[in-house]
XYZ file of C-alpha atoms in Angstrom:
304
model
C 153.751 77.917 77.907
C 152.303 81.155 79.528
C 153.033 82.866 75.688
C 151.538 80.721 74.036
C 148.560 80.267 77.101
C 148.069 83.920 75.594
C 148.124 83.848 71.792
C 145.522 80.845 72.560
C 143.146 83.103 74.282
C 143.899 86.776 71.841
C 143.312 84.263 68.739
C 140.233 83.716 70.399
C 139.346 86.556 71.152
C 139.538 88.119 67.690
C 137.909 84.956 66.267
C 134.594 86.184 68.674
C 134.873 89.373 67.558
C 134.566 89.237 64.676
C 131.809 87.158 64.330
C 129.887 89.905 66.378
C 130.669 92.030 64.176
C 129.921 89.729 61.193
C 126.477 91.054 59.222
C 125.950 87.514 59.322
C 123.952 86.206 63.228
C 126.170 83.263 65.112
C 122.600 82.025 66.273
C 119.283 82.304 64.342
C 116.825 83.375 65.629
C 114.644 80.066 67.551
C 111.550 78.122 65.123
C 108.579 79.383 67.223
C 106.301 78.088 64.177
C 106.155 76.307 61.982
C 103.686 78.267 60.206
C 104.523 81.659 57.922
C 101.373 82.819 59.737
C 98.832 82.248 61.762
C 95.175 83.435 63.148
C 94.926 85.804 66.014
C 91.339 86.009 67.746
C 91.234 88.292 70.540
C 87.734 87.913 73.155
C 86.599 88.975 76.434
C 83.147 87.869 77.286
C 81.681 89.505 80.706
C 78.168 89.271 82.117
C 77.046 91.484 79.912
C 74.235 91.527 76.637
C 77.463 91.627 74.227
C 80.720 90.502 73.793
C 83.592 91.937 70.633
C 85.151 89.196 68.699
C 89.430 90.138 66.844
C 90.103 88.178 63.990
C 93.898 89.788 62.525
C 96.504 87.618 61.013
C 99.503 86.874 62.596
C 103.019 86.630 61.590
C 105.996 84.291 63.260
C 108.936 86.683 64.228
C 111.098 84.385 62.415
C 109.409 85.438 59.235
C 110.183 88.309 57.133
C 107.431 90.172 55.289
C 108.474 93.324 53.277
C 104.935 93.212 50.996
C 102.655 95.412 51.806
C 99.657 93.979 49.601
C 100.360 90.358 51.446
C 99.931 91.637 55.016
C 97.263 94.428 54.244
C 94.369 91.544 51.968
C 91.423 91.421 53.254
C 90.891 87.951 56.210
C 87.979 86.856 55.052
C 87.079 84.931 57.894
C 84.455 82.857 59.199
C 83.550 82.728 62.952
C 80.978 79.822 64.572
C 79.807 80.530 68.881
C 78.844 78.709 71.047
C 77.184 79.081 74.410
C 76.722 76.116 76.545
C 76.450 73.957 73.025
C 74.375 76.397 71.338
C 75.311 78.516 68.586
C 74.636 82.086 68.902
C 74.791 84.081 65.863
C 77.634 86.466 65.164
C 77.892 89.315 62.949
C 81.142 90.867 61.557
C 80.732 94.775 61.708
C 83.893 95.282 60.225
C 85.911 93.042 57.610
C 89.688 94.083 56.038
C 92.723 92.554 56.825
C 91.267 93.184 60.460
C 87.872 91.653 61.097
C 85.477 92.280 63.833
C 82.358 90.065 64.589
C 79.063 91.878 67.275
C 77.359 88.438 69.866
C 74.775 89.672 70.396
C 73.857 87.061 74.160
C 72.663 88.201 77.512
C 75.548 86.785 79.146
C 75.942 85.421 82.528
C 78.241 83.934 85.426
C 78.446 80.589 84.501
C 78.065 80.398 81.150
C 80.523 78.190 78.845
C 81.616 80.229 75.834
C 83.734 78.487 72.623
C 84.574 79.748 69.660
C 85.721 78.652 66.220
C 87.133 80.099 63.119
C 88.922 79.378 59.803
C 90.527 82.026 57.047
C 91.869 80.991 53.339
C 95.591 80.247 53.468
C 94.987 80.002 57.208
C 95.010 77.029 59.428
C 91.738 77.039 61.209
C 91.203 77.864 65.156
C 89.144 76.523 68.578
C 89.375 78.083 71.735
C 87.206 77.825 74.861
C 86.829 78.772 78.459
C 84.111 80.164 80.995
C 82.876 83.573 82.652
C 84.043 82.818 86.663
C 81.110 82.882 89.035
C 81.509 85.814 92.168
C 80.115 85.568 95.311
C 77.450 89.106 96.087
C 80.264 89.227 99.127
C 83.487 88.649 97.441
C 84.508 92.317 98.512
C 84.659 91.801 102.361
C 85.591 94.676 103.475
C 86.941 98.725 101.664
C 87.520 101.603 103.663
C 88.110 104.970 102.721
C 89.784 107.792 104.673
C 93.094 110.358 104.626
C 96.154 110.676 106.816
C 98.142 113.704 106.410
C 96.560 114.525 103.613
C 96.720 111.172 101.327
C 94.371 109.683 100.403
C 94.645 105.447 101.410
C 92.364 102.539 101.786
C 92.077 99.352 103.192
C 90.252 96.629 101.163
C 89.744 92.500 101.934
C 88.067 90.061 99.649
C 86.341 87.133 101.059
C 88.112 84.298 98.430
C 86.248 81.223 97.418
C 89.274 78.565 99.304
C 86.881 75.650 97.240
C 87.657 77.410 93.908
C 90.845 78.374 92.012
C 90.455 82.593 91.741
C 92.403 85.268 89.518
C 91.409 88.955 90.112
C 92.444 92.439 89.181
C 91.189 94.792 91.682
C 91.649 98.716 91.338
C 90.461 101.885 92.740
C 88.922 104.092 91.081
C 89.777 107.806 92.065
C 87.097 110.418 90.820
C 89.420 113.579 91.821
C 86.605 117.597 91.464
C 87.115 120.623 92.466
C 85.115 123.796 92.109
C 86.401 127.941 92.115
C 85.115 129.847 93.125
C 86.087 134.160 93.102
C 84.654 136.177 95.770
C 82.333 133.805 97.140
C 80.736 133.022 92.805
C 81.551 129.305 91.591
C 83.332 130.034 88.207
C 84.824 127.013 87.428
C 84.041 123.085 88.032
C 86.234 119.988 86.617
C 86.604 116.228 87.402
C 88.832 113.567 86.376
C 89.147 110.167 87.004
C 92.471 108.116 87.805
C 92.364 104.503 88.960
C 94.989 102.856 90.849
C 96.064 99.515 91.141
C 96.237 98.210 94.506
C 99.074 96.492 96.477
C 100.030 93.913 99.029
C 102.788 96.059 101.435
C 100.668 99.501 100.780
C 103.978 100.567 98.779
C 103.594 101.719 94.386
C 106.758 99.247 93.642
C 103.955 96.460 95.326
C 101.042 97.154 93.397
C 99.706 94.657 90.772
C 97.663 94.612 88.029
C 95.961 90.464 88.455
C 96.472 88.016 91.129
C 95.513 84.829 91.920
C 94.155 83.494 95.356
C 97.620 82.085 96.564
C 97.661 84.778 98.261
C 94.852 83.843 100.760
C 95.171 83.373 103.813
C 94.624 80.278 106.276
C 90.788 82.035 106.768
C 90.286 82.620 103.092
C 90.944 86.725 103.168
C 92.488 88.589 100.693
C 93.953 91.472 102.321
C 95.480 94.503 99.566
C 96.525 98.419 99.837
C 96.268 101.733 98.331
C 99.257 103.263 98.210
C 99.359 106.712 99.278
C 96.704 109.457 96.598
C 97.700 112.920 97.301
C 94.933 114.940 98.625
C 95.433 118.290 97.197
C 94.394 120.624 100.302
C 91.232 123.255 99.400
C 93.155 126.148 98.796
C 92.370 129.806 98.991
C 94.244 133.080 98.531
C 93.453 136.679 97.557
C 95.397 138.037 94.272
C 96.950 141.638 94.123
C 93.367 142.785 93.373
C 92.284 142.394 96.481
C 89.682 139.891 95.594
C 89.184 136.298 97.182
C 89.977 133.332 95.125
C 88.641 129.639 96.691
C 88.444 126.514 95.415
C 87.000 122.973 96.999
C 88.172 119.973 95.758
C 86.577 116.501 96.805
C 86.733 112.687 95.753
C 84.765 109.854 95.165
C 86.105 106.673 95.344
C 85.222 102.799 93.899
C 86.103 99.599 94.377
C 86.694 97.325 90.951
C 87.052 93.495 91.542
C 86.697 91.706 88.759
C 87.330 87.604 88.658
C 89.175 86.304 85.829
C 88.761 82.906 84.204
C 92.823 81.399 84.247
C 92.845 82.065 80.565
C 92.812 85.821 80.274
C 94.591 85.744 84.352
C 97.667 83.591 82.462
C 96.751 85.816 79.190
C 96.719 89.755 81.719
C 100.358 88.096 82.858
C 102.091 87.533 79.615
C 100.625 91.704 78.134
C 104.233 92.499 78.406
C 105.451 89.991 76.396
C 106.262 90.013 72.731
C 104.199 87.950 70.548
C 104.913 84.098 69.831
C 108.378 84.677 72.258
C 108.916 81.887 74.279
C 107.694 83.441 77.615
C 103.701 83.974 75.564
C 100.455 83.105 76.232
C 97.499 81.799 73.976
C 94.717 79.364 74.171
C 93.822 79.458 70.920
C 93.667 76.085 69.643
C 96.060 76.165 66.578
C 96.828 79.939 66.643
C 97.338 82.966 68.830
C 95.659 85.233 71.071
C 92.838 84.298 74.375
C 89.695 84.076 74.245
C 88.660 84.624 77.889
C 85.899 84.810 80.655
C 85.224 87.683 83.447
C 82.384 88.395 85.773
C 83.308 92.649 87.758
C 82.102 93.962 90.977
C 82.075 97.448 92.165
C 81.449 99.102 95.409
C 79.498 102.068 96.679
C 81.075 105.096 95.951
C 82.902 106.333 99.176
C 82.132 110.381 98.763
C 86.114 112.118 101.052
C 86.274 115.524 101.401
């Protein structure tokens, strides 16, 4: 009996191995779309004087396309764009396999956005969103300081407990320097880096976007900047007895963006594959994202 069971298990193992080595798929990809191709529409609307809309074809991963002429043919899309129920003119400034539109309009917080788009041979699509309204005192506290040769920052956001809010929060750090030789400036430079904040103050805890479930009982969201190394001002004398000095300083600004729910979910899913089971879209009948965003920035804090 034991030998028979071992023989059966061995046979099963050989069958499984043959299936794995076979050229045919044992488990097919799931069918994620009934159409060969969908319209993809992407647009982020901020409270500024314009918005850009990108329209293209998106082919399902379950289809194999080898005809370059088909994938590169002109899209010939048509776009209708509405703000608070009124149609706004859109300008197509680029037309090819991907169409790009410009919307000139004084967008403001609270505007409701709706669009419709169509193209020959593809299903028409539609989508809607809103531009979030942000309180002027959303940045409740922003403190920047130097500790142990590292730049640190504490942030407190004042969240509205009556509404669902999603945030994108980062710190822009502009590092500038001047090099001196014998007291005379010979070179200057600067560069800017953007750092995401963290709940626990560690790099591992960095978050790009979050919703207000992080707010505590008094509707405060507390964030920390993971320590950013600050190279110290340096000076030395070279082999010829010439003195070299470098002065370094930092200008730091907090950037807080309030995201519409659609844009928040879209950015959460940025690392996933298009049309994968975990992807997100609010484009009805197609793929992509129409989202709204309002951004506020703090005053610049200088650290020397």
